[in-house]
Amino acid sequence: MSSRKKLLGLDDPNVITQHDRGASHYIQDHPFPSSSAPGQRDGGRLENAVSKVSDQLYKARVRYPKASHNAYIPNRELREIMSRQNVLSVVMSLPCFGHLPRGAKERVCDRILSKDRPCWRLLAALLLADRADKLAALLEDSVSDQCLPFACEASHCRVGNHSQHRSLEELNEKHRDEVSRWSYAVSAPYFKSSPGQHFHLVLDSDDILPITKIGTIDTSNSPSHQKSGHEVGNAANGGFGEVRKVTIDSSHYSFDSPAPGHPVSEPEQYFALKRLYFPDRENFNRELSSLLSVKGRQDEHLIKLLTTFEVKNEHGSTFYLLFPWAEGDLWLCWKRNDAESKRIPLGPWMAEQCHRIANVLMHFHNEREKLVRGYDDIEPNERELYGRHGDLKADNILWFPGPSRSILVLADFGLGRLHTIISRSKVDPLSIEKTATYRAPEFDLKGRFISRASDIFSLGCMYLEFVTWYLEGWESVSQTFVEARSDIDVHGINSDIFFHIEGFNSDAERAIIKPKVIEWINRLKANPRCSQYILQFLDLIEKDMLEPDSRRRANSSTLVPKLELLSETCRRDSDFWKDAPGVSPLKVDVKLIVAVQTERLFKLARRMVSPRDGAFHWFHRLSAAIASMLQPFLSQI
């Protein structure tokens, strides 16, 4: 194992593995007031003070799932109940502290609520288990919240990574069970994210996740899910993992990256909880390292990993990843938005989103190339195979509708998924791609090299569907276009792929774009609503992206500037994206290039020359002069 490999995934120095269920982060984010508020002079009778707080704790419990016996107490309610006044009242009332003067009892209260080794969760668990009288012995035995939860068995209690505590062993089996159960109830995990770091929690099978709701997931919009027969349920299943739509108690998380277009905290914020099917740490590390490689990019079009955790059991660990929840995928976006009635306002938005998705893919390709070099078991000749996304389709473009505009986000790009796919195919790593609608021709051609160019072909297929929706609406993109291009392929399968193999299995075999697809492109170009933007976008899709020969196909670095030009022109000139069939495409191109390149002069001045350098002002004035001279020309074309 190389030293480079050790720095990936959970071994990355920026990944912090926590065994305290995030409790240390919670107390840092929500410290108790440092000033000592006065408590009651009389703690009252033992049964009154203790039973009052115990009853409050019991009523605050939340069952998860609702039909189960498992329950947790949310941090918010737990903190409110375990106030200094209540804690001091309990301490003053307990016989085990009866011999202490008031000042000493207040110091016990200070210790319970301290920041370094707090014990307020411990006290809460003892109150719920009706064993608060054991608090003094446990404190003397150095038991604290850091020891929670207690995993008690018939003969002893296990205390995580800590040493055994004799005071726990002195409890009888029934009391140990009760203390153990309630110690989990007051220790539900607290999830946190922070720029530059990633936190991974280690839990066990008795831990209770602070989930308040599991929502239903409707995947009936996607043709691929319709083929599988899975449409509506509590989980979206794939070959690599299961995703659930969940809400988490808001006092159990603090995330710096909210869902795109939404504030950090909403009254009811959903998350996507992904459970990975594979139990091995190596594949999880691949998935995690891939997600972390792009986590630092401040790009709203790239899905953000919020946190991860694992649940240990006797067979190993089950791994989970938490993401912002999207309203749906691109299919749902198309279905919910009637393109024909909203077509004009959606033109610049579509141009921007298509450019941004391609831009994210370009940066992803660059980061993935660096990442795969860190794995010894990926040969140099396999780096292009692993250096791609591998599953670009409308299902993996997430839709986040916002108050001002919707945002499309690239997702499902984990290296663990891709590695699993390739490993399962054993002898032929290409064989399992045979049913993929957006697959590139090189997957069906003998001896062809699989590279990141296959992602560009897949993206071109999706963009053609995007234009279909824009011009003809939901029914056309979800049914008419699918039926128009479907036929029996070389594998004997009724397939809706975008290409056809001529001379299959012969020395003269070659790939061509299906004539039906070319006919469809021409149909869109002939649409009376087709603007100059759509004409040029369709040309780009057909000639640069759906090129059957991967060696001649555009790469992401050459594709992105062209999409940026289209997007910029839509932003600057409404005639470009509105219905304007009489405008010359050549003139629009000239106007586009001049406008965008002028803006780039200003960016170049800011990037290459220091503002404190006299040359900066000279370069900036020159750029402004060029822009000024070009304005009359721009107004005439």
Tab-separated table of C-alpha atoms in Angstrom, residues 5 118 141 208 211 325 365 454 504 527 552 573 579 590 622:
chain	number	residue	atom	x	y	z
A	5	LYS	CA	-3.258	5.689	-1.057
A	118	PRO	CA	-19.973	17.474	30.846
A	141	ASP	CA	-15.593	6.767	38.878
A	208	ILE	CA	-31.120	6.091	17.213
A	211	ILE	CA	-35.060	11.415	12.035
A	325	TRP	CA	-32.634	16.938	-0.852
A	365	HIS	CA	-12.875	15.434	-15.210
A	454	SER	CA	-18.171	8.973	-23.509
A	504	PHE	CA	-21.391	-5.319	-36.496
A	527	ASN	CA	-40.125	24.032	-35.568
A	552	ARG	CA	-13.133	13.433	-33.052
A	573	ASP	CA	-29.524	39.870	-26.515
A	579	ASP	CA	-38.476	33.408	-31.865
A	590	VAL	CA	-20.002	37.713	-34.511
A	622	LEU	CA	-7.079	49.980	-22.965
